[in-house]
């Protein structure tokens, strides 16, 4: 009993510390070339795709000092509390991107839930992922978009020290599955634990598979490979997908990862990460690429030259035939 009470006390203390102290988590790796790079401030419209961290006001110095002493005395023990608190906030931010509602669902009654042609419960969703991309507001769509943003954080967490990174990975995944199971019950009236466990196991397999696909896309550096992985997971392998929208998601993915790479570990440790609006990427995708048009211009020019040369040969041949006819006459 005493041990549990102490654990809860430490957790509360460290979570307060995370909210008030912007300089806690230090790792061996730093992405910034300068000693201190301030986090970018969000614009009113939040058009920037790079994630930013909210400014955390300085708080009670006693709490900050006490939490710091606890970490110095037991750094390995306290790391899990810090990761637990930060990952809870991070997963909520990931889940917020493609959130949806199920106003038709009544407690223990699924009779009035509309279904898609794939047999999925259809909800009501707003935002870029639904209104611009045209994705269906379903549990699977929410899970895949949440997984995508969790993958962004996973790539960043991999750069943490080897002794702490696994703890962060585990808490990030645990918080998602807590949230997913709660959503199954609250929004989809899925009360049978055996059914929920089946879906959760399937989600875990999807998570492992999409990591491999996204890693391959980033590892090869080819947008086509990354686009294929995003097409399979986000767009459910829809053959009628708008390639411009797919390209916007590819651009958004690379932009967010670049932003997280520049973010200091302290900002990640607070859990106060906010993802920007991907709508600006569609404009970038629609801009005609000069390098893409260069081979086409060369082909057109070579074709024009060939046509002019052929026309010259035909003209010479015709003039020669006319001369011969004149001599024969």
JSON list of N, CA, C and O in Angstrom, two decimals, residues 186-245:
[
{"chain": "A", "resi": 186, "resn": "UNK", "atom": "N", "xyz": [-17.31, 3.13, -25.99]},
{"chain": "A", "resi": 186, "resn": "UNK", "atom": "CA", "xyz": [-18.08, 4.36, -25.88]},
{"chain": "A", "resi": 186, "resn": "UNK", "atom": "C", "xyz": [-18.75, 4.77, -27.19]},
{"chain": "A", "resi": 186, "resn": "UNK", "atom": "O", "xyz": [-19.91, 5.21, -27.19]},
{"chain": "A", "resi": 187, "resn": "UNK", "atom": "N", "xyz": [-18.04, 4.64, -28.31]},
{"chain": "A", "resi": 187, "resn": "UNK", "atom": "CA", "xyz": [-18.58, 5.10, -29.60]},
{"chain": "A", "resi": 187, "resn": "UNK", "atom": "C", "xyz": [-19.23, 4.01, -30.43]},
{"chain": "A", "resi": 187, "resn": "UNK", "atom": "O", "xyz": [-20.06, 4.30, -31.29]},
{"chain": "A", "resi": 188, "resn": "UNK", "atom": "N", "xyz": [-18.82, 2.75, -30.22]},
{"chain": "A", "resi": 188, "resn": "UNK", "atom": "CA", "xyz": [-19.33, 1.68, -31.08]},
{"chain": "A", "resi": 188, "resn": "UNK", "atom": "C", "xyz": [-20.08, 0.60, -30.32]},
{"chain": "A", "resi": 188, "resn": "UNK", "atom": "O", "xyz": [-20.43, -0.43, -30.91]},
{"chain": "A", "resi": 189, "resn": "UNK", "atom": "N", "xyz": [-20.34, 0.83, -29.05]},
{"chain": "A", "resi": 189, "resn": "UNK", "atom": "CA", "xyz": [-21.12, -0.11, -28.22]},
{"chain": "A", "resi": 189, "resn": "UNK", "atom": "C", "xyz": [-20.59, -1.54, -28.36]},
{"chain": "A", "resi": 189, "resn": "UNK", "atom": "O", "xyz": [-21.36, -2.50, -28.42]},
{"chain": "A", "resi": 190, "resn": "UNK", "atom": "N", "xyz": [-19.27, -1.68, -28.41]},
{"chain": "A", "resi": 190, "resn": "UNK", "atom": "CA", "xyz": [-18.65, -2.99, -28.54]},
{"chain": "A", "resi": 190, "resn": "UNK", "atom": "C", "xyz": [-18.32, -3.49, -27.13]},
{"chain": "A", "resi": 190, "resn": "UNK", "atom": "O", "xyz": [-17.22, -3.31, -26.63]},
{"chain": "A", "resi": 191, "resn": "UNK", "atom": "N", "xyz": [-19.27, -4.11, -26.49]},
{"chain": "A", "resi": 191, "resn": "UNK", "atom": "CA", "xyz": [-19.15, -4.46, -25.09]},
{"chain": "A", "resi": 191, "resn": "UNK", "atom": "C", "xyz": [-18.51, -5.83, -24.84]},
{"chain": "A", "resi": 191, "resn": "UNK", "atom": "O", "xyz": [-18.08, -6.10, -23.72]},
{"chain": "A", "resi": 192, "resn": "UNK", "atom": "N", "xyz": [-18.46, -6.67, -25.84]},
{"chain": "A", "resi": 192, "resn": "UNK", "atom": "CA", "xyz": [-17.88, -8.01, -25.66]},
{"chain": "A", "resi": 192, "resn": "UNK", "atom": "C", "xyz": [-16.35, -7.92, -25.67]},
{"chain": "A", "resi": 192, "resn": "UNK", "atom": "O", "xyz": [-15.75, -7.48, -26.66]},
{"chain": "A", "resi": 193, "resn": "UNK", "atom": "N", "xyz": [-15.73, -8.31, -24.58]},
{"chain": "A", "resi": 193, "resn": "UNK", "atom": "CA", "xyz": [-14.27, -8.21, -24.49]},
{"chain": "A", "resi": 193, "resn": "UNK", "atom": "C", "xyz": [-13.57, -9.08, -25.53]},
{"chain": "A", "resi": 193, "resn": "UNK", "atom": "O", "xyz": [-12.52, -8.70, -26.06]},
{"chain": "A", "resi": 194, "resn": "UNK", "atom": "N", "xyz": [-14.13, -10.24, -25.83]},
{"chain": "A", "resi": 194, "resn": "UNK", "atom": "CA", "xyz": [-13.49, -11.12, -26.82]},
{"chain": "A", "resi": 194, "resn": "UNK", "atom": "C", "xyz": [-13.44, -10.47, -28.19]},
{"chain": "A", "resi": 194, "resn": "UNK", "atom": "O", "xyz": [-12.45, -10.61, -28.91]},
{"chain": "A", "resi": 195, "resn": "UNK", "atom": "N", "xyz": [-14.49, -9.74, -28.55]},
{"chain": "A", "resi": 195, "resn": "UNK", "atom": "CA", "xyz": [-14.52, -9.04, -29.84]},
{"chain": "A", "resi": 195, "resn": "UNK", "atom": "C", "xyz": [-13.51, -7.90, -29.84]},
{"chain": "A", "resi": 195, "resn": "UNK", "atom": "O", "xyz": [-12.78, -7.69, -30.82]},
{"chain": "A", "resi": 196, "resn": "UNK", "atom": "N", "xyz": [-13.45, -7.16, -28.74]},
{"chain": "A", "resi": 196, "resn": "UNK", "atom": "CA", "xyz": [-12.49, -6.06, -28.65]},
{"chain": "A", "resi": 196, "resn": "UNK", "atom": "C", "xyz": [-11.06, -6.57, -28.75]},
{"chain": "A", "resi": 196, "resn": "UNK", "atom": "O", "xyz": [-10.22, -5.97, -29.43]},
{"chain": "A", "resi": 197, "resn": "UNK", "atom": "N", "xyz": [-10.78, -7.67, -28.06]},
{"chain": "A", "resi": 197, "resn": "UNK", "atom": "CA", "xyz": [-9.42, -8.23, -28.10]},
{"chain": "A", "resi": 197, "resn": "UNK", "atom": "C", "xyz": [-9.03, -8.63, -29.51]},
{"chain": "A", "resi": 197, "resn": "UNK", "atom": "O", "xyz": [-7.86, -8.49, -29.90]},
{"chain": "A", "resi": 198, "resn": "UNK", "atom": "N", "xyz": [-9.98, -9.15, -30.26]},
{"chain": "A", "resi": 198, "resn": "UNK", "atom": "CA", "xyz": [-9.70, -9.53, -31.65]},
{"chain": "A", "resi": 198, "resn": "UNK", "atom": "C", "xyz": [-9.30, -8.31, -32.47]},
{"chain": "A", "resi": 198, "resn": "UNK", "atom": "O", "xyz": [-8.33, -8.35, -33.24]},
{"chain": "A", "resi": 199, "resn": "UNK", "atom": "N", "xyz": [-10.04, -7.22, -32.31]},
{"chain": "A", "resi": 199, "resn": "UNK", "atom": "CA", "xyz": [-9.73, -5.99, -33.04]},
{"chain": "A", "resi": 199, "resn": "UNK", "atom": "C", "xyz": [-8.39, -5.41, -32.58]},
{"chain": "A", "resi": 199, "resn": "UNK", "atom": "O", "xyz": [-7.61, -4.89, -33.39]},
{"chain": "A", "resi": 200, "resn": "UNK", "atom": "N", "xyz": [-8.12, -5.47, -31.29]},
{"chain": "A", "resi": 200, "resn": "UNK", "atom": "CA", "xyz": [-6.88, -4.91, -30.77]},
{"chain": "A", "resi": 200, "resn": "UNK", "atom": "C", "xyz": [-5.67, -5.68, -31.29]},
{"chain": "A", "resi": 200, "resn": "UNK", "atom": "O", "xyz": [-4.63, -5.09, -31.61]},
{"chain": "A", "resi": 201, "resn": "UNK", "atom": "N", "xyz": [-5.78, -7.00, -31.38]},
{"chain": "A", "resi": 201, "resn": "UNK", "atom": "CA", "xyz": [-4.69, -7.80, -31.93]},
{"chain": "A", "resi": 201, "resn": "UNK", "atom": "C", "xyz": [-4.46, -7.46, -33.39]},
{"chain": "A", "resi": 201, "resn": "UNK", "atom": "O", "xyz": [-3.31, -7.38, -33.86]},
{"chain": "A", "resi": 202, "resn": "UNK", "atom": "N", "xyz": [-5.56, -7.25, -34.11]},
{"chain": "A", "resi": 202, "resn": "UNK", "atom": "CA", "xyz": [-5.44, -6.86, -35.52]},
{"chain": "A", "resi": 202, "resn": "UNK", "atom": "C", "xyz": [-4.77, -5.50, -35.66]},
{"chain": "A", "resi": 202, "resn": "UNK", "atom": "O", "xyz": [-3.95, -5.28, -36.55]},
{"chain": "A", "resi": 203, "resn": "UNK", "atom": "N", "xyz": [-5.12, -4.57, -34.78]},
{"chain": "A", "resi": 203, "resn": "UNK", "atom": "CA", "xyz": [-4.50, -3.24, -34.79]},
{"chain": "A", "resi": 203, "resn": "UNK", "atom": "C", "xyz": [-3.00, -3.33, -34.53]},
{"chain": "A", "resi": 203, "resn": "UNK", "atom": "O", "xyz": [-2.21, -2.62, -35.15]},
{"chain": "A", "resi": 204, "resn": "UNK", "atom": "N", "xyz": [-2.61, -4.21, -33.61]},
{"chain": "A", "resi": 204, "resn": "UNK", "atom": "CA", "xyz": [-1.19, -4.35, -33.31]},
{"chain": "A", "resi": 204, "resn": "UNK", "atom": "C", "xyz": [-0.42, -4.87, -34.53]},
{"chain": "A", "resi": 204, "resn": "UNK", "atom": "O", "xyz": [0.69, -4.43, -34.81]},
{"chain": "A", "resi": 205, "resn": "UNK", "atom": "N", "xyz": [-1.02, -5.82, -35.25]},
{"chain": "A", "resi": 205, "resn": "UNK", "atom": "CA", "xyz": [-0.38, -6.33, -36.46]},
{"chain": "A", "resi": 205, "resn": "UNK", "atom": "C", "xyz": [-0.27, -5.23, -37.52]},
{"chain": "A", "resi": 205, "resn": "UNK", "atom": "O", "xyz": [0.74, -5.13, -38.23]},
{"chain": "A", "resi": 206, "resn": "UNK", "atom": "N", "xyz": [-1.31, -4.41, -37.63]},
{"chain": "A", "resi": 206, "resn": "UNK", "atom": "CA", "xyz": [-1.27, -3.29, -38.57]},
{"chain": "A", "resi": 206, "resn": "UNK", "atom": "C", "xyz": [-0.16, -2.31, -38.20]},
{"chain": "A", "resi": 206, "resn": "UNK", "atom": "O", "xyz": [0.55, -1.80, -39.07]},
{"chain": "A", "resi": 207, "resn": "UNK", "atom": "N", "xyz": [-0.01, -2.05, -36.90]},
{"chain": "A", "resi": 207, "resn": "UNK", "atom": "CA", "xyz": [1.02, -1.13, -36.45]},
{"chain": "A", "resi": 207, "resn": "UNK", "atom": "C", "xyz": [2.41, -1.63, -36.81]},
{"chain": "A", "resi": 207, "resn": "UNK", "atom": "O", "xyz": [3.25, -0.86, -37.30]},
{"chain": "A", "resi": 208, "resn": "UNK", "atom": "N", "xyz": [2.65, -2.91, -36.62]},
{"chain": "A", "resi": 208, "resn": "UNK", "atom": "CA", "xyz": [3.95, -3.48, -36.97]},
{"chain": "A", "resi": 208, "resn": "UNK", "atom": "C", "xyz": [4.19, -3.42, -38.48]},
{"chain": "A", "resi": 208, "resn": "UNK", "atom": "O", "xyz": [5.30, -3.12, -38.94]},
{"chain": "A", "resi": 209, "resn": "UNK", "atom": "N", "xyz": [3.14, -3.70, -39.26]},
{"chain": "A", "resi": 209, "resn": "UNK", "atom": "CA", "xyz": [3.30, -3.71, -40.71]},
{"chain": "A", "resi": 209, "resn": "UNK", "atom": "C", "xyz": [3.53, -2.32, -41.28]},
{"chain": "A", "resi": 209, "resn": "UNK", "atom": "O", "xyz": [4.39, -2.14, -42.16]},
{"chain": "A", "resi": 210, "resn": "UNK", "atom": "N", "xyz": [2.78, -1.33, -40.79]},
{"chain": "A", "resi": 210, "resn": "UNK", "atom": "CA", "xyz": [2.93, 0.01, -41.36]},
{"chain": "A", "resi": 210, "resn": "UNK", "atom": "C", "xyz": [4.28, 0.62, -40.99]},
{"chain": "A", "resi": 210, "resn": "UNK", "atom": "O", "xyz": [4.83, 1.43, -41.76]},
{"chain": "A", "resi": 211, "resn": "UNK", "atom": "N", "xyz": [4.83, 0.25, -39.83]},
{"chain": "A", "resi": 211, "resn": "UNK", "atom": "CA", "xyz": [6.16, 0.75, -39.49]},
{"chain": "A", "resi": 211, "resn": "UNK", "atom": "C", "xyz": [7.19, 0.27, -40.52]},
{"chain": "A", "resi": 211, "resn": "UNK", "atom": "O", "xyz": [8.05, 1.04, -40.96]},
{"chain": "A", "resi": 212, "resn": "UNK", "atom": "N", "xyz": [7.08, -0.99, -40.90]},
{"chain": "A", "resi": 212, "resn": "UNK", "atom": "CA", "xyz": [8.00, -1.53, -41.90]},
{"chain": "A", "resi": 212, "resn": "UNK", "atom": "C", "xyz": [7.83, -0.81, -43.24]},
{"chain": "A", "resi": 212, "resn": "UNK", "atom": "O", "xyz": [8.82, -0.49, -43.91]},
{"chain": "A", "resi": 213, "resn": "UNK", "atom": "N", "xyz": [6.56, -0.56, -43.62]},
{"chain": "A", "resi": 213, "resn": "UNK", "atom": "CA", "xyz": [6.32, 0.12, -44.88]},
{"chain": "A", "resi": 213, "resn": "UNK", "atom": "C", "xyz": [6.82, 1.54, -44.90]},
{"chain": "A", "resi": 213, "resn": "UNK", "atom": "O", "xyz": [7.47, 1.99, -45.86]},
{"chain": "A", "resi": 214, "resn": "UNK", "atom": "N", "xyz": [6.54, 2.29, -43.83]},
{"chain": "A", "resi": 214, "resn": "UNK", "atom": "CA", "xyz": [7.00, 3.68, -43.76]},
{"chain": "A", "resi": 214, "resn": "UNK", "atom": "C", "xyz": [8.52, 3.76, -43.63]},
{"chain": "A", "resi": 214, "resn": "UNK", "atom": "O", "xyz": [9.15, 4.65, -44.21]},
{"chain": "A", "resi": 215, "resn": "UNK", "atom": "N", "xyz": [9.11, 2.82, -42.89]},
{"chain": "A", "resi": 215, "resn": "UNK", "atom": "CA", "xyz": [10.57, 2.79, -42.78]},
{"chain": "A", "resi": 215, "resn": "UNK", "atom": "C", "xyz": [11.22, 2.56, -44.15]},
{"chain": "A", "resi": 215, "resn": "UNK", "atom": "O", "xyz": [12.25, 3.17, -44.47]},
{"chain": "A", "resi": 216, "resn": "UNK", "atom": "N", "xyz": [10.62, 1.70, -44.93]},
{"chain": "A", "resi": 216, "resn": "UNK", "atom": "CA", "xyz": [11.16, 1.44, -46.27]},
{"chain": "A", "resi": 216, "resn": "UNK", "atom": "C", "xyz": [11.08, 2.69, -47.13]},
{"chain": "A", "resi": 216, "resn": "UNK", "atom": "O", "xyz": [12.01, 3.01, -47.88]},
{"chain": "A", "resi": 217, "resn": "UNK", "atom": "N", "xyz": [9.95, 3.40, -47.02]},
{"chain": "A", "resi": 217, "resn": "UNK", "atom": "CA", "xyz": [9.80, 4.62, -47.81]},
{"chain": "A", "resi": 217, "resn": "UNK", "atom": "C", "xyz": [10.81, 5.68, -47.43]},
{"chain": "A", "resi": 217, "resn": "UNK", "atom": "O", "xyz": [11.36, 6.37, -48.30]},
{"chain": "A", "resi": 218, "resn": "UNK", "atom": "N", "xyz": [11.09, 5.81, -46.14]},
{"chain": "A", "resi": 218, "resn": "UNK", "atom": "CA", "xyz": [12.08, 6.78, -45.70]},
{"chain": "A", "resi": 218, "resn": "UNK", "atom": "C", "xyz": [13.49, 6.31, -45.99]},
{"chain": "A", "resi": 218, "resn": "UNK", "atom": "O", "xyz": [14.37, 7.09, -46.34]},
{"chain": "A", "resi": 219, "resn": "UNK", "atom": "N", "xyz": [13.72, 5.00, -45.85]},
{"chain": "A", "resi": 219, "resn": "UNK", "atom": "CA", "xyz": [15.05, 4.45, -46.05]},
{"chain": "A", "resi": 219, "resn": "UNK", "atom": "C", "xyz": [15.52, 4.56, -47.49]},
{"chain": "A", "resi": 219, "resn": "UNK", "atom": "O", "xyz": [16.68, 4.86, -47.75]},
{"chain": "A", "resi": 220, "resn": "UNK", "atom": "N", "xyz": [14.63, 4.30, -48.43]},
{"chain": "A", "resi": 220, "resn": "UNK", "atom": "CA", "xyz": [14.99, 4.39, -49.85]},
{"chain": "A", "resi": 220, "resn": "UNK", "atom": "C", "xyz": [15.07, 5.82, -50.33]},
{"chain": "A", "resi": 220, "resn": "UNK", "atom": "O", "xyz": [15.75, 6.11, -51.31]},
{"chain": "A", "resi": 221, "resn": "UNK", "atom": "N", "xyz": [14.38, 6.73, -49.64]},
{"chain": "A", "resi": 221, "resn": "UNK", "atom": "CA", "xyz": [14.37, 8.12, -50.07]},
{"chain": "A", "resi": 221, "resn": "UNK", "atom": "C", "xyz": [13.49, 8.38, -51.28]},
{"chain": "A", "resi": 221, "resn": "UNK", "atom": "O", "xyz": [13.49, 9.48, -51.83]},
{"chain": "A", "resi": 222, "resn": "UNK", "atom": "N", "xyz": [12.73, 7.37, -51.70]},
{"chain": "A", "resi": 222, "resn": "UNK", "atom": "CA", "xyz": [11.88, 7.49, -52.87]},
{"chain": "A", "resi": 222, "resn": "UNK", "atom": "C", "xyz": [10.46, 7.85, -52.46]},
{"chain": "A", "resi": 222, "resn": "UNK", "atom": "O", "xyz": [9.84, 7.14, -51.66]},
{"chain": "A", "resi": 223, "resn": "UNK", "atom": "N", "xyz": [9.94, 8.94, -52.99]},
{"chain": "A", "resi": 223, "resn": "UNK", "atom": "CA", "xyz": [8.57, 9.34, -52.68]},
{"chain": "A", "resi": 223, "resn": "UNK", "atom": "C", "xyz": [7.56, 8.29, -53.14]},
{"chain": "A", "resi": 223, "resn": "UNK", "atom": "O", "xyz": [6.52, 8.12, -52.50]},
{"chain": "A", "resi": 224, "resn": "UNK", "atom": "N", "xyz": [7.87, 7.60, -54.22]},
{"chain": "A", "resi": 224, "resn": "UNK", "atom": "CA", "xyz": [6.94, 6.59, -54.74]},
{"chain": "A", "resi": 224, "resn": "UNK", "atom": "C", "xyz": [6.77, 5.44, -53.75]},
{"chain": "A", "resi": 224, "resn": "UNK", "atom": "O", "xyz": [5.66, 4.93, -53.57]},
{"chain": "A", "resi": 225, "resn": "UNK", "atom": "N", "xyz": [7.85, 5.04, -53.09]},
{"chain": "A", "resi": 225, "resn": "UNK", "atom": "CA", "xyz": [7.78, 3.95, -52.12]},
{"chain": "A", "resi": 225, "resn": "UNK", "atom": "C", "xyz": [6.99, 4.40, -50.89]},
{"chain": "A", "resi": 225, "resn": "UNK", "atom": "O", "xyz": [6.13, 3.67, -50.38]},
{"chain": "A", "resi": 226, "resn": "UNK", "atom": "N", "xyz": [7.26, 5.62, -50.43]},
{"chain": "A", "resi": 226, "resn": "UNK", "atom": "CA", "xyz": [6.53, 6.15, -49.27]},
{"chain": "A", "resi": 226, "resn": "UNK", "atom": "C", "xyz": [5.06, 6.35, -49.62]},
{"chain": "A", "resi": 226, "resn": "UNK", "atom": "O", "xyz": [4.17, 6.06, -48.81]},
{"chain": "A", "resi": 227, "resn": "UNK", "atom": "N", "xyz": [4.79, 6.82, -50.84]},
{"chain": "A", "resi": 227, "resn": "UNK", "atom": "CA", "xyz": [3.41, 7.03, -51.27]},
{"chain": "A", "resi": 227, "resn": "UNK", "atom": "C", "xyz": [2.64, 5.71, -51.33]},
{"chain": "A", "resi": 227, "resn": "UNK", "atom": "O", "xyz": [1.46, 5.66, -50.99]},
{"chain": "A", "resi": 228, "resn": "UNK", "atom": "N", "xyz": [3.31, 4.65, -51.73]},
{"chain": "A", "resi": 228, "resn": "UNK", "atom": "CA", "xyz": [2.66, 3.34, -51.78]},
{"chain": "A", "resi": 228, "resn": "UNK", "atom": "C", "xyz": [2.24, 2.88, -50.39]},
{"chain": "A", "resi": 228, "resn": "UNK", "atom": "O", "xyz": [1.13, 2.37, -50.20]},
{"chain": "A", "resi": 229, "resn": "UNK", "atom": "N", "xyz": [3.12, 3.08, -49.41]},
{"chain": "A", "resi": 229, "resn": "UNK", "atom": "CA", "xyz": [2.78, 2.69, -48.03]},
{"chain": "A", "resi": 229, "resn": "UNK", "atom": "C", "xyz": [1.63, 3.53, -47.49]},
{"chain": "A", "resi": 229, "resn": "UNK", "atom": "O", "xyz": [0.71, 3.01, -46.84]},
{"chain": "A", "resi": 230, "resn": "UNK", "atom": "N", "xyz": [1.64, 4.83, -47.76]},
{"chain": "A", "resi": 230, "resn": "UNK", "atom": "CA", "xyz": [0.55, 5.71, -47.32]},
{"chain": "A", "resi": 230, "resn": "UNK", "atom": "C", "xyz": [-0.75, 5.36, -48.04]},
{"chain": "A", "resi": 230, "resn": "UNK", "atom": "O", "xyz": [-1.83, 5.41, -47.44]},
{"chain": "A", "resi": 231, "resn": "UNK", "atom": "N", "xyz": [-0.64, 5.01, -49.28]},
{"chain": "A", "resi": 231, "resn": "UNK", "atom": "CA", "xyz": [-1.84, 4.64, -50.07]},
{"chain": "A", "resi": 231, "resn": "UNK", "atom": "C", "xyz": [-2.49, 3.39, -49.49]},
{"chain": "A", "resi": 231, "resn": "UNK", "atom": "O", "xyz": [-3.71, 3.30, -49.39]},
{"chain": "A", "resi": 232, "resn": "UNK", "atom": "N", "xyz": [-1.67, 2.41, -49.10]},
{"chain": "A", "resi": 232, "resn": "UNK", "atom": "CA", "xyz": [-2.22, 1.17, -48.54]},
{"chain": "A", "resi": 232, "resn": "UNK", "atom": "C", "xyz": [-2.90, 1.42, -47.20]},
{"chain": "A", "resi": 232, "resn": "UNK", "atom": "O", "xyz": [-3.96, 0.84, -46.93]},
{"chain": "A", "resi": 233, "resn": "UNK", "atom": "N", "xyz": [-2.32, 2.25, -46.37]},
{"chain": "A", "resi": 233, "resn": "UNK", "atom": "CA", "xyz": [-2.81, 2.41, -44.99]},
{"chain": "A", "resi": 233, "resn": "UNK", "atom": "C", "xyz": [-3.82, 3.54, -44.85]},
{"chain": "A", "resi": 233, "resn": "UNK", "atom": "O", "xyz": [-4.91, 3.32, -44.31]},
{"chain": "A", "resi": 234, "resn": "UNK", "atom": "N", "xyz": [-3.49, 4.72, -45.30]},
{"chain": "A", "resi": 234, "resn": "UNK", "atom": "CA", "xyz": [-4.37, 5.87, -45.12]},
{"chain": "A", "resi": 234, "resn": "UNK", "atom": "C", "xyz": [-5.56, 5.82, -46.07]},
{"chain": "A", "resi": 234, "resn": "UNK", "atom": "O", "xyz": [-6.71, 6.07, -45.69]},
{"chain": "A", "resi": 235, "resn": "UNK", "atom": "N", "xyz": [-5.30, 5.48, -47.33]},
{"chain": "A", "resi": 235, "resn": "UNK", "atom": "CA", "xyz": [-6.35, 5.48, -48.35]},
{"chain": "A", "resi": 235, "resn": "UNK", "atom": "C", "xyz": [-6.95, 4.10, -48.60]},
{"chain": "A", "resi": 235, "resn": "UNK", "atom": "O", "xyz": [-7.72, 3.92, -49.54]},
{"chain": "A", "resi": 236, "resn": "UNK", "atom": "N", "xyz": [-6.56, 3.14, -47.78]},
{"chain": "A", "resi": 236, "resn": "UNK", "atom": "CA", "xyz": [-7.13, 1.79, -47.87]},
{"chain": "A", "resi": 236, "resn": "UNK", "atom": "C", "xyz": [-6.99, 1.19, -49.26]},
{"chain": "A", "resi": 236, "resn": "UNK", "atom": "O", "xyz": [-7.88, 0.49, -49.76]},
{"chain": "A", "resi": 237, "resn": "UNK", "atom": "N", "xyz": [-5.86, 1.49, -49.92]},
{"chain": "A", "resi": 237, "resn": "UNK", "atom": "CA", "xyz": [-5.55, 0.95, -51.26]},
{"chain": "A", "resi": 237, "resn": "UNK", "atom": "C", "xyz": [-6.65, 1.26, -52.28]},
{"chain": "A", "resi": 237, "resn": "UNK", "atom": "O", "xyz": [-6.97, 0.43, -53.14]},
{"chain": "A", "resi": 238, "resn": "UNK", "atom": "N", "xyz": [-7.22, 2.46, -52.19]},
{"chain": "A", "resi": 238, "resn": "UNK", "atom": "CA", "xyz": [-8.28, 2.87, -53.11]},
{"chain": "A", "resi": 238, "resn": "UNK", "atom": "C", "xyz": [-7.68, 3.14, -54.49]},
{"chain": "A", "resi": 238, "resn": "UNK", "atom": "O", "xyz": [-6.81, 4.00, -54.65]},
{"chain": "A", "resi": 239, "resn": "UNK", "atom": "N", "xyz": [-8.14, 2.42, -55.50]},
{"chain": "A", "resi": 239, "resn": "UNK", "atom": "CA", "xyz": [-7.60, 2.56, -56.85]},
{"chain": "A", "resi": 239, "resn": "UNK", "atom": "C", "xyz": [-7.99, 3.90, -57.48]},
{"chain": "A", "resi": 239, "resn": "UNK", "atom": "O", "xyz": [-7.36, 4.33, -58.45]},
{"chain": "A", "resi": 240, "resn": "UNK", "atom": "N", "xyz": [-9.02, 4.54, -56.98]},
{"chain": "A", "resi": 240, "resn": "UNK", "atom": "CA", "xyz": [-9.47, 5.82, -57.53]},
{"chain": "A", "resi": 240, "resn": "UNK", "atom": "C", "xyz": [-8.93, 7.01, -56.74]},
{"chain": "A", "resi": 240, "resn": "UNK", "atom": "O", "xyz": [-9.49, 8.12, -56.83]},
{"chain": "A", "resi": 241, "resn": "UNK", "atom": "N", "xyz": [-7.88, 6.82, -55.99]},
{"chain": "A", "resi": 241, "resn": "UNK", "atom": "CA", "xyz": [-7.36, 7.91, -55.17]},
{"chain": "A", "resi": 241, "resn": "UNK", "atom": "C", "xyz": [-6.84, 9.04, -56.05]},
{"chain": "A", "resi": 241, "resn": "UNK", "atom": "O", "xyz": [-6.29, 8.81, -57.13]},
{"chain": "A", "resi": 242, "resn": "UNK", "atom": "N", "xyz": [-7.03, 10.26, -55.59]},
{"chain": "A", "resi": 242, "resn": "UNK", "atom": "CA", "xyz": [-6.50, 11.43, -56.28]},
{"chain": "A", "resi": 242, "resn": "UNK", "atom": "C", "xyz": [-5.00, 11.52, -55.96]},
{"chain": "A", "resi": 242, "resn": "UNK", "atom": "O", "xyz": [-4.61, 11.69, -54.81]},
{"chain": "A", "resi": 243, "resn": "UNK", "atom": "N", "xyz": [-4.16, 11.40, -56.97]},
{"chain": "A", "resi": 243, "resn": "UNK", "atom": "CA", "xyz": [-2.72, 11.38, -56.76]},
{"chain": "A", "resi": 243, "resn": "UNK", "atom": "C", "xyz": [-2.21, 12.69, -56.19]},
{"chain": "A", "resi": 243, "resn": "UNK", "atom": "O", "xyz": [-1.18, 12.72, -55.51]},
{"chain": "A", "resi": 244, "resn": "UNK", "atom": "N", "xyz": [-2.92, 13.78, -56.46]},
{"chain": "A", "resi": 244, "resn": "UNK", "atom": "CA", "xyz": [-2.50, 15.05, -55.88]},
{"chain": "A", "resi": 244, "resn": "UNK", "atom": "C", "xyz": [-2.66, 15.05, -54.36]},
{"chain": "A", "resi": 244, "resn": "UNK", "atom": "O", "xyz": [-1.82, 15.57, -53.63]},
{"chain": "A", "resi": 245, "resn": "UNK", "atom": "N", "xyz": [-3.76, 14.44, -53.89]},
{"chain": "A", "resi": 245, "resn": "UNK", "atom": "CA", "xyz": [-3.98, 14.34, -52.45]},
{"chain": "A", "resi": 245, "resn": "UNK", "atom": "C", "xyz": [-2.98, 13.40, -51.80]},
{"chain": "A", "resi": 245, "resn": "UNK", "atom": "O", "xyz": [-2.48, 13.65, -50.70]}
]
